[in-house]
XYZ file of C-alpha atoms in Angstrom:
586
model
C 83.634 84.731 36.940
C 81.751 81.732 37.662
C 84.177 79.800 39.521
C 84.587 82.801 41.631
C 80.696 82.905 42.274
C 81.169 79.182 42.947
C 84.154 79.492 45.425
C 82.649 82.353 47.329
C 78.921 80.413 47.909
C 81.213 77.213 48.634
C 82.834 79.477 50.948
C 79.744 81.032 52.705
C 78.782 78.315 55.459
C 82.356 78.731 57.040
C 82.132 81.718 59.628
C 78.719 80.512 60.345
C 80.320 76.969 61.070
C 83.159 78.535 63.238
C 80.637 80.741 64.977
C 78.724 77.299 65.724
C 81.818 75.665 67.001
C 82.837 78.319 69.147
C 79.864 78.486 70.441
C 79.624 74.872 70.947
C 83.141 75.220 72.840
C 81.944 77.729 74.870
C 79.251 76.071 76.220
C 81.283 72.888 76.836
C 83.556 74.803 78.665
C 80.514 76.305 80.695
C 79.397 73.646 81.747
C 82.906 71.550 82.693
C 83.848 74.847 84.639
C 80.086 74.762 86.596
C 80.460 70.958 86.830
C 84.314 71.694 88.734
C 82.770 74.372 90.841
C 79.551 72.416 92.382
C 81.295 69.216 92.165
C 83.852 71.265 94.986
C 82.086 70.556 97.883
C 83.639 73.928 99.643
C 82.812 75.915 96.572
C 79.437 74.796 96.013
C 78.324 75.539 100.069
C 80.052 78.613 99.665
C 77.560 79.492 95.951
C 74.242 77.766 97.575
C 74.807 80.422 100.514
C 75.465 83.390 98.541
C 72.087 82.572 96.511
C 70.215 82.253 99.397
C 71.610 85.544 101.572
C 71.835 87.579 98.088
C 68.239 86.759 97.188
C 67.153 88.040 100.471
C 69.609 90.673 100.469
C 67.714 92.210 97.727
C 64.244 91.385 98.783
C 64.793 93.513 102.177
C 66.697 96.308 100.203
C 63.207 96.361 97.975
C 61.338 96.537 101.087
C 63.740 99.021 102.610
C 63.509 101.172 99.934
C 59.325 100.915 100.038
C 59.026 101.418 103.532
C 61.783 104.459 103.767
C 59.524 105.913 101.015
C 56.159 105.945 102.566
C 58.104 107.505 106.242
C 60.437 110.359 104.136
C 59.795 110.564 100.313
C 62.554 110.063 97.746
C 64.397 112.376 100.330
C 64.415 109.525 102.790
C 65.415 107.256 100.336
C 68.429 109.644 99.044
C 69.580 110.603 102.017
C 69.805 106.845 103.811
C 71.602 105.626 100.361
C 74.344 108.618 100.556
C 74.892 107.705 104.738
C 74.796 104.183 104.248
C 77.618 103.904 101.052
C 79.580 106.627 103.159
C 80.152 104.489 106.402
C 80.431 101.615 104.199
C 83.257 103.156 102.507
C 85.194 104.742 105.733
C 84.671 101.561 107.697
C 85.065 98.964 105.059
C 89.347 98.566 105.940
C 88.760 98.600 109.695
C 85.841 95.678 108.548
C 88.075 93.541 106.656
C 90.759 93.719 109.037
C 88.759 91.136 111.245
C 88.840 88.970 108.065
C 92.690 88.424 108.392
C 93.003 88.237 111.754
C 90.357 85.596 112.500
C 89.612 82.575 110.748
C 87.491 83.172 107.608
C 84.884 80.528 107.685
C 84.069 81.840 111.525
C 84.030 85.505 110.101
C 81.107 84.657 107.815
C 79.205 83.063 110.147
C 79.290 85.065 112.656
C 78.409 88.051 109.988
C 74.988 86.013 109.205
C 73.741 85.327 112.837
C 74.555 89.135 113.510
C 72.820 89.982 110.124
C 69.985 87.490 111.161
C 69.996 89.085 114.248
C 69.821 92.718 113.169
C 67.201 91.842 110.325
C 64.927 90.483 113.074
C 65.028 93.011 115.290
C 63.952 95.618 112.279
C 61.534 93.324 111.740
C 60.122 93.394 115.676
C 60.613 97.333 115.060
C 58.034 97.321 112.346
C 55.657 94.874 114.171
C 55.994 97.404 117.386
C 55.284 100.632 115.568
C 58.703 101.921 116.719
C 59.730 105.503 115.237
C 61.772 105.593 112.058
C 65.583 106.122 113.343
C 66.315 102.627 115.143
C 64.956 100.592 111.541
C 67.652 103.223 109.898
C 70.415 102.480 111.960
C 69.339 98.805 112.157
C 69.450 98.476 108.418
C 72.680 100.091 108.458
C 74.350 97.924 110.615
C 73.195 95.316 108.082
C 74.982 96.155 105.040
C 78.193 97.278 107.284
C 78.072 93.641 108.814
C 78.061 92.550 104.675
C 81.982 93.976 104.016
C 83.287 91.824 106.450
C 81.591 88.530 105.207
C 82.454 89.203 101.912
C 85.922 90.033 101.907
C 86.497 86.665 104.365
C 84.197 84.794 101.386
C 86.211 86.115 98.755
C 89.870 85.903 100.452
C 88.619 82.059 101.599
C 88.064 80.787 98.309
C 92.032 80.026 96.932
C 91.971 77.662 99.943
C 89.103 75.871 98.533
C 89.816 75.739 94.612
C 91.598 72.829 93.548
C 93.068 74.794 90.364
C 93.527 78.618 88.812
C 90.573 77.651 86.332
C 88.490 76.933 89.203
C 89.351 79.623 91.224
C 88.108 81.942 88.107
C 85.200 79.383 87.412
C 83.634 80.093 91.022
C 84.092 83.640 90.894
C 82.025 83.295 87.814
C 79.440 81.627 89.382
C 79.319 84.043 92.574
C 78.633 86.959 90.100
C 76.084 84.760 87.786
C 74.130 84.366 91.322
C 74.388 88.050 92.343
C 73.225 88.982 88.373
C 70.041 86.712 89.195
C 69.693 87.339 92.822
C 69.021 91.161 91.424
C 66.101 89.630 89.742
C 64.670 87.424 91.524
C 65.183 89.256 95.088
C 63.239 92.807 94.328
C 60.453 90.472 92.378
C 60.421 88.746 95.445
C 60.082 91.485 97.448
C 57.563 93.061 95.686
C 55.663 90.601 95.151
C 55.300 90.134 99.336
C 55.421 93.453 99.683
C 52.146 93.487 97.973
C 50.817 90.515 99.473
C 51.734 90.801 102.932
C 53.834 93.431 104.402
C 57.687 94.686 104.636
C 57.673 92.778 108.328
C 57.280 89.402 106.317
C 60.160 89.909 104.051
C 62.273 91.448 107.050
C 61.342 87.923 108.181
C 62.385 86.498 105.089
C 66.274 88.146 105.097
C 66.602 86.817 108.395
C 65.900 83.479 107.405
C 68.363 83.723 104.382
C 71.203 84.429 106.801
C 70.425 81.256 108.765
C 70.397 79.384 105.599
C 73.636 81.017 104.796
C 74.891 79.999 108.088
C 74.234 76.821 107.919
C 75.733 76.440 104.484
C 78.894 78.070 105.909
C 78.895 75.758 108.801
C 79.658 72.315 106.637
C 82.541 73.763 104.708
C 84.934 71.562 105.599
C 88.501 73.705 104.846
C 91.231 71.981 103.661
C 94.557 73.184 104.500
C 94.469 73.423 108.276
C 96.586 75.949 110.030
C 96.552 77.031 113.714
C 94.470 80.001 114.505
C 92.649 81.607 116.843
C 90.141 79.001 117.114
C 92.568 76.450 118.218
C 94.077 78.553 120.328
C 91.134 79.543 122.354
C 89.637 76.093 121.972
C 86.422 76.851 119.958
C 85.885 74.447 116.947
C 84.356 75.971 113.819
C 83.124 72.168 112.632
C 85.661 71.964 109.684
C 89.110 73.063 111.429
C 91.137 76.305 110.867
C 91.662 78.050 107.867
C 93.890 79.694 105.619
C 94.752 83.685 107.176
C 93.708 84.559 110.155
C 95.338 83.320 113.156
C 98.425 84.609 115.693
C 101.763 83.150 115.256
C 102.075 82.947 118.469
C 102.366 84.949 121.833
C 106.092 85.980 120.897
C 105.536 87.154 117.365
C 105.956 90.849 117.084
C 102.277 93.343 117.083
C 101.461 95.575 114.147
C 100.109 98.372 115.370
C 95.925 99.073 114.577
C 96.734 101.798 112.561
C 99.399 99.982 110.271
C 97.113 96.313 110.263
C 94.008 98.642 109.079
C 96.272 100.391 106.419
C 98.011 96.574 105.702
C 95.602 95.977 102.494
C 96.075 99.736 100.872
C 100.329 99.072 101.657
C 99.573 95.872 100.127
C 98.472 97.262 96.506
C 100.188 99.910 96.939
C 103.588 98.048 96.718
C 102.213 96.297 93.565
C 102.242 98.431 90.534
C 100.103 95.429 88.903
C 97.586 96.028 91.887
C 97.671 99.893 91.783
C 97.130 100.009 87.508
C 93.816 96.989 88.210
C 92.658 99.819 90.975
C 93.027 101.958 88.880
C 91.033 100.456 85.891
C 88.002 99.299 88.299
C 87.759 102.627 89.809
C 87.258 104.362 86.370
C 84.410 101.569 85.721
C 82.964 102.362 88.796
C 82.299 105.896 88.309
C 80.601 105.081 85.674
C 78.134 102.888 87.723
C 77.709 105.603 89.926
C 76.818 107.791 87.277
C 74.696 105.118 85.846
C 72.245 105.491 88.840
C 71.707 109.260 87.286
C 71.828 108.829 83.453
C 69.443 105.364 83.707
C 66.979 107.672 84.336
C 67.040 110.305 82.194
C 67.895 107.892 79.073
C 64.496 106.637 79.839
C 62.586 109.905 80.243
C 64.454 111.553 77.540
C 65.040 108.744 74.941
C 62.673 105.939 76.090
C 59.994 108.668 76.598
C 58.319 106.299 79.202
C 58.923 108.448 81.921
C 60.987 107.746 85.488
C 59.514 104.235 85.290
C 60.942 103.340 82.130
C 64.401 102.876 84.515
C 63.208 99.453 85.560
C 62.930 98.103 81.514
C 67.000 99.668 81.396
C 67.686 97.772 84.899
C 66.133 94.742 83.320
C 68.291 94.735 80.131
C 70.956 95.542 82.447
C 70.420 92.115 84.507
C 70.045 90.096 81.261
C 73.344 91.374 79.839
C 74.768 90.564 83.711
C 73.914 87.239 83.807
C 74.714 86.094 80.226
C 78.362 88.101 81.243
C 78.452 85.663 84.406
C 78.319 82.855 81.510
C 80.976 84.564 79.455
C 83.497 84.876 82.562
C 82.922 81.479 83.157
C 83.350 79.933 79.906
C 86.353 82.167 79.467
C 88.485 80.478 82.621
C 90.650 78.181 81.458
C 92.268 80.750 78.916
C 93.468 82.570 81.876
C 93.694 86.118 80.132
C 91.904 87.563 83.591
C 93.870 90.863 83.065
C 92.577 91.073 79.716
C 89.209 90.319 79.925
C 89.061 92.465 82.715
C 90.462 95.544 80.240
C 87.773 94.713 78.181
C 85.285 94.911 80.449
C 86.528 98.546 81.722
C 86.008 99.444 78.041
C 82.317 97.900 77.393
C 81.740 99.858 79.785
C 82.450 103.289 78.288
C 82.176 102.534 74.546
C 78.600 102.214 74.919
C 77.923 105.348 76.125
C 79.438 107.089 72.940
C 77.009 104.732 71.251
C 74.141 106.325 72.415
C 75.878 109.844 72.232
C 76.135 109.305 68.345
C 72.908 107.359 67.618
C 70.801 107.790 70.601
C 67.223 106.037 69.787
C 65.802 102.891 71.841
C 67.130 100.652 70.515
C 70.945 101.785 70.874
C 70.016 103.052 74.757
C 68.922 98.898 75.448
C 71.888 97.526 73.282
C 74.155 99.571 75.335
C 73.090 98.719 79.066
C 72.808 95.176 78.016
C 76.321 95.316 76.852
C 77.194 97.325 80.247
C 75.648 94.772 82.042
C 77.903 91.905 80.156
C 80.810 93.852 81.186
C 80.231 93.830 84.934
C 80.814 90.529 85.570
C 84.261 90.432 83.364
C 85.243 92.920 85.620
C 84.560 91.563 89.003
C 85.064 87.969 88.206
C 88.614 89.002 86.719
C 89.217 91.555 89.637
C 88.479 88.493 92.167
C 90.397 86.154 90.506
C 93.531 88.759 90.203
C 93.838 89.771 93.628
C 93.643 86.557 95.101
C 96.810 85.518 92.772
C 99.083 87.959 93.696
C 98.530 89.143 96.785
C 99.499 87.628 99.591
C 97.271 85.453 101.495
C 97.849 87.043 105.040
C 96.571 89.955 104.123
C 93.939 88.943 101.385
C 90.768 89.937 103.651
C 91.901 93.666 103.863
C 93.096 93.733 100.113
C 89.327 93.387 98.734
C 88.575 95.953 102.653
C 90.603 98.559 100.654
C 89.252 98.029 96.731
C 86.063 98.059 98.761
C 86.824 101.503 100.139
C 88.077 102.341 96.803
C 85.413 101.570 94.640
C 82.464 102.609 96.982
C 84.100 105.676 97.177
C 84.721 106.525 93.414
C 80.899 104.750 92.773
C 79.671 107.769 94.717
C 81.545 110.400 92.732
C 80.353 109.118 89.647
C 76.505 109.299 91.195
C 77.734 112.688 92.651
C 79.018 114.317 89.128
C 76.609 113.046 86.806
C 73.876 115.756 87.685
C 76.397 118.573 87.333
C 77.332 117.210 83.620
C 73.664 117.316 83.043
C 73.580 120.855 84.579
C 76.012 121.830 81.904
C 75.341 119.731 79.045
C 72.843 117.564 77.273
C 72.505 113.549 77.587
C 74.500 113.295 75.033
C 77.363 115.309 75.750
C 77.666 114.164 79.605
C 77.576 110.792 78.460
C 80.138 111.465 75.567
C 82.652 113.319 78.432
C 82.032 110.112 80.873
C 82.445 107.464 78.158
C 85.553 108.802 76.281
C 86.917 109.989 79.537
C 87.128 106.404 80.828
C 88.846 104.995 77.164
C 90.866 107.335 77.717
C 92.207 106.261 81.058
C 92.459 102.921 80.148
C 93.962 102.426 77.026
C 97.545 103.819 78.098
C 97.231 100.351 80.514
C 96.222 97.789 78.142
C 99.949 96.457 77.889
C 100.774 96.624 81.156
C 97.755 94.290 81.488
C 98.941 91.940 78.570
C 102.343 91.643 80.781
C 99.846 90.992 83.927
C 98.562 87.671 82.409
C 102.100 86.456 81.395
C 102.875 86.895 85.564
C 99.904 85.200 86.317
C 100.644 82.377 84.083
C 101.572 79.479 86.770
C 105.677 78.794 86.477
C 106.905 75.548 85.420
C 107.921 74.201 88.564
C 104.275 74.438 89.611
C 103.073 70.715 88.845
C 106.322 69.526 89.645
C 106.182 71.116 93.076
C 102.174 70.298 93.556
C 103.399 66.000 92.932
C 105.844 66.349 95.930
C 103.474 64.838 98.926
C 104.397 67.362 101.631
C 103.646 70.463 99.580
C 100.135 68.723 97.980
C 98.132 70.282 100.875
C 99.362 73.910 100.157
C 96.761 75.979 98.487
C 97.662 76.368 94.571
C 98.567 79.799 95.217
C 101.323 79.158 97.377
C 102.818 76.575 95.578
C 102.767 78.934 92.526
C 104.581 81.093 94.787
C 107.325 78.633 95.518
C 107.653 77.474 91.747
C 108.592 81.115 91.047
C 111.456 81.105 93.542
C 112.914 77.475 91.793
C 116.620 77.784 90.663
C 116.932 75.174 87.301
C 120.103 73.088 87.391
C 121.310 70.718 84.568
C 124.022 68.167 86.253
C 125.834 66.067 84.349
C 126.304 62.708 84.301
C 128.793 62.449 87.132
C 128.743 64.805 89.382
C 128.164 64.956 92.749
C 125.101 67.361 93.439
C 125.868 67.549 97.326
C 127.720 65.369 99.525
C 127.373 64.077 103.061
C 128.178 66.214 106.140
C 127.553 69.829 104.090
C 125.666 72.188 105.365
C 121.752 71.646 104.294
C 120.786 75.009 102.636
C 118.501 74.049 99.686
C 115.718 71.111 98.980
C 115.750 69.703 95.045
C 112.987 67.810 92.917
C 114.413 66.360 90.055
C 113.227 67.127 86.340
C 114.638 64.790 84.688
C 117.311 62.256 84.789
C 118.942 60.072 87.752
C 120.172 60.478 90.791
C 121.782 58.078 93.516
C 121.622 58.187 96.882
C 124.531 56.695 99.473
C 125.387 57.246 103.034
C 128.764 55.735 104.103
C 129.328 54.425 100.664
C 126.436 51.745 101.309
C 123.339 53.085 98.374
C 120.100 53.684 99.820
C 118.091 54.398 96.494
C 117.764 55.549 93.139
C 115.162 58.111 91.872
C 114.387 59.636 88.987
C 111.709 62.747 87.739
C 109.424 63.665 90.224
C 111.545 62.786 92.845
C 112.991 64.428 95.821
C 115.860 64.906 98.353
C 117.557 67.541 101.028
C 114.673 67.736 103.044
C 115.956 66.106 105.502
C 118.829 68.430 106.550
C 116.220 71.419 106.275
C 113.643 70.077 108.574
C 115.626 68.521 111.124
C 118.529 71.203 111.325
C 121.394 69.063 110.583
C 124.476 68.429 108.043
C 123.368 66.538 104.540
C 122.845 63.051 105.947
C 123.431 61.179 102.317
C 125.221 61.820 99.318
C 123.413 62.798 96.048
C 125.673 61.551 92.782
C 123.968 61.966 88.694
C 124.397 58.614 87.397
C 122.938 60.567 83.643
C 122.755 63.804 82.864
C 120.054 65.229 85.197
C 117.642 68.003 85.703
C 117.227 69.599 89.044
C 115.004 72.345 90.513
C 116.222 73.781 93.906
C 114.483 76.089 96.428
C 116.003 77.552 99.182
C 116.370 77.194 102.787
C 114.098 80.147 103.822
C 111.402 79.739 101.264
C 111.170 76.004 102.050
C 110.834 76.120 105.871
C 108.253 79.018 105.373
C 106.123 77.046 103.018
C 105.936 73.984 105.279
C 106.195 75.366 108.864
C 102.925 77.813 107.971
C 100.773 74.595 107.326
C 100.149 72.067 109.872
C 99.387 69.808 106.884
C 102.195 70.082 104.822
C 104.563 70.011 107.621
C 103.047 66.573 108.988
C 103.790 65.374 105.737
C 107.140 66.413 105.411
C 107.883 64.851 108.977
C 106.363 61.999 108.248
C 108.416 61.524 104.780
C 111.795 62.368 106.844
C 110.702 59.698 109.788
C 109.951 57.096 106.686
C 113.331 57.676 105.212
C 115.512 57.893 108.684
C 113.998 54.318 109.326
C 115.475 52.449 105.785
């Protein structure tokens, strides 16, 4: 009996030590993801102006809100909110159309000086004495002007992540700075508010667009491609980037109704894409509905009365922001469809919390753990779509979750009183919370499978060494590894010979290879190396032959997938030509 006391206290210390250490590793890997992101001098501009914009985003929606109050009541305030998410909803795919067909980095900053510009001119409303609709519509034009800068920020940043893990690291951070800017912006505003007057933090938003203008303007983009910009000979200050852009005069027109409907064709020829819609949407009723229930869980449970909502909204931002940490300490496991499952869920479970125990303490345990949930969500949602969907139509992807998730955010807010009409607290929230599981757990291997296709092929790094294809984003060289045929050669044989047709390039694995043209050798090389793309890129009959002299390795891609890869990036195919000039020469 003893030596079992014994072996059980010796025993104690060990989950508390592997809760330690885990924390420990999570931290670490906080910080090295943060330390990737801002040390990315395209990412970091990109964060710094979201902070800035967001901050004063939610200042003027605080003063908004304030000054739509004193003109209309609650009313006002109601009616504005229901118009506003509407349009933003209906116009959202037409918005992020211009995303894709322009270059992104000029889409966001012309969204901030027509922000800045709109803001302002609220702002000389106010200081005029103007009546109440042109602020309204003014304001409106605001947020509408926000879809279009977002989906170009969000479809802009594969182009300017070095790696997957970074790509999910600086979605992390995006949604860490909205979880803050939600604090700091309305105690911002109404502190001013209170100080001063709505004018000054009109004033205020305005100059938060300029700052995120001028943040905008230094990204430099890597991976140049012509676009518009070039074509019509306006320089952006850091070249072209990825989507966005004519092919040129002779490639064929979609028409406006089928490049609008482009980003809902897009998901909905991805079963992966429809089933993470799907998830998102059910979470997003929910935070529809939350905009109801926060408020009577505090006058009903919290007995503080409509106030109380702002102690919920506060836990809610505290659970946020430590969930921005989570996300980003959780990016280099790459289990994005999983975490975002899991989010879905914290985001019902919760509610039956409170619908069995409902006291203070489990209403503030489960909005913090809502809140903690939110970013998994979007930070796994982001990181998803710009994986697997394809970057020429990226900008009117997020256009159409947009659409999507506004929409089904309003039924939620639009239901919830009806539940309440029926039922108690408890009951509605029991119906919205197990509704939700519900719908989600059928998915949760589907999702499973999701991360195993989002795991990066083999070929990847292997592809990502070969100079001409290091300046293609990650994403597309992903893309390529997946289309790599594997070929073992032995010692021997003759892989291709001299005056065949050129149909497919080859990086070699392993082994070794020689290289002769009229019987006089050229070269050896070995893994990492190269050959064929000669014959692809100049349009002309294998100029060498390619013998094993061991048993070899090879990877092959295609004709078509090759040319495509190269040709769409200035870049990558200056590099290319450049290798074939080099080799041509010897």
């Amino acid at each position: 009996m003893a030596s079992d006391e014994t072996s059980a206290v010796a025993s104690a210390p060990a989950p508390r030590a592997g809760l330690v250490a885990s924390t420990r590793t999570a931290l670490h890997e906080t910080k090295a993801s943060l330390r990737s992101v801002f040390g990315n001098p395209g990412l970091r501009r990109v964060q710094l102006a979201l902070a800035g914009s967001m901050i004063g985003d939610w200042a003027y929606a605080t003063a908004v809100t304030v000054w739509a109050y004193g003109v209309g009541g609650a009313s006002a305030v109601g009616i504005w909110a229901a118009i506003r998410l509407a349009l933003m909803s209906v116009t959202a795919p037409f918005a992020s159309t211009w995303a894709d067909r322009a270059p992104r980095k000029a889409v966001m900053v012309l969204c901030d000086i027509g922000r800045a510009t709109l803001v302002a001119a609220a702002a000389a409303c106010l200081f005029l004495d103007t009546p109440a609709a042109p602020i309204f519509v003014l304001a409106t034009l605001t947020s509408l002007l926000g879809t279009p800068f977002r989906c170009a920020q969000r479809a802009l940043m594969p182009t300017l992540a070095d790696s997957p893990e970074e790509l999910t690291a600086s979605n992390g951070s995006s949604s860490t700075i909205e979880s803050l800017s939600f604090f700091v912006g309305p105690a911002l505003g109404a502190l001013l508010i209170g100080a001063t007057s709505v004018s000054v933090v009109f004033c205020l938003n305005a100059v938060t667009f300029v700052w995120s203008m001028a943040m905008v303007l230094g990204i430099r983009v890597p991976h140049p491609t012509s676009g518009p910009d070039e074509e019509a000979g306006v320089d952006t200050g850091g070249g072209d980037d990825a989507g966005g852009g004519d092919d040129g005069d002779d490639a064929p027109r979609e028409s406006f109704l089928s490049e609008v409907s482009g980003g809902f064709r897009c998901i909905w020829a991805d079963k992966d894409l429809v089933v993470v819609t799907w998830l998102v949407a059910m979470q997003t009723i929910v935070a529809g509905a939350s905009t109801v229930f926060l408020v009577v869980m505090a006058v009903e449970v919290l007995d503080t009365g409509a106030h109380g909502v702002g102690y919920l909204e506060s836990a809610l931002g505290v659970g946020a922001v430590l969930g921005g940490f989570l996300a980003i300490s959780r990016a280099s496991r790459q289990r994005l469809a999983q975490d975002l499952t899991t989010g879905v869920l914290l985001w019902s479970v919760p509610l039956v919390l409170v619908t069995l125990w409902p006291s203070p303490v489990t209403v503030f345990a489960a909005v913090a753990l809502l809140g903690l949930a939110n970013p998994l969500v979007d930070v796994n949602l982001d990181t998803i779509v710009q994986r697997i969907s394809p970057d020429a139509v990226l900008g009117r992807v997020f256009g159409a979750l947009e659409s999507c998730l506004i929409a089904t955010m309003a039924l939620g807010a639009f239901a919830m009183p009806f539940l309440l009409d029926l039922w108690s607290l408890r009951t509605a929230l029991a119906v919205v919370g197990l509704g939700v599981a519900l719908a989600v757990v059928p998915f949760i291997a589907r999702m499973r499978r999701l991360d195993a296709r989002l795991t990066a092929p083999f070929g990847a790094d292997l592809l990502a060494a070969v100079p001409m294809f290091a300046p293609l984003p990650r994403s597309v060289v992903e893309g390529l590894a997946g289309q790599l045929v594997r070929l073992a050669v032995p010692a021997g044989s003759v892989v291709l010979r001299q005056g065949e047709e050129s149909d497919r390039f080859f990086v070699i694995e392993s082994g070794l290879v020689e290289v002769t043209q009229d019987g006089v050798v050229l070269r050896r090389e070995g893994p990492g190396d190269f050959f064929g793309e000669i014959g692809l890129l100049r349009d002309v009959p294998r100029t060498a032959t390619i013998t094993a002299l061991e048993d070899t390795v090879l990877h092959a891609l295609g004709r078509d997938d090759f040319l495509a890869a190269l040709t769409g990036e200035r870049e990558a195919f200056l590099a290319a030509d450049d290798i074939v000039s080099r080799r041509l020469t010897v």
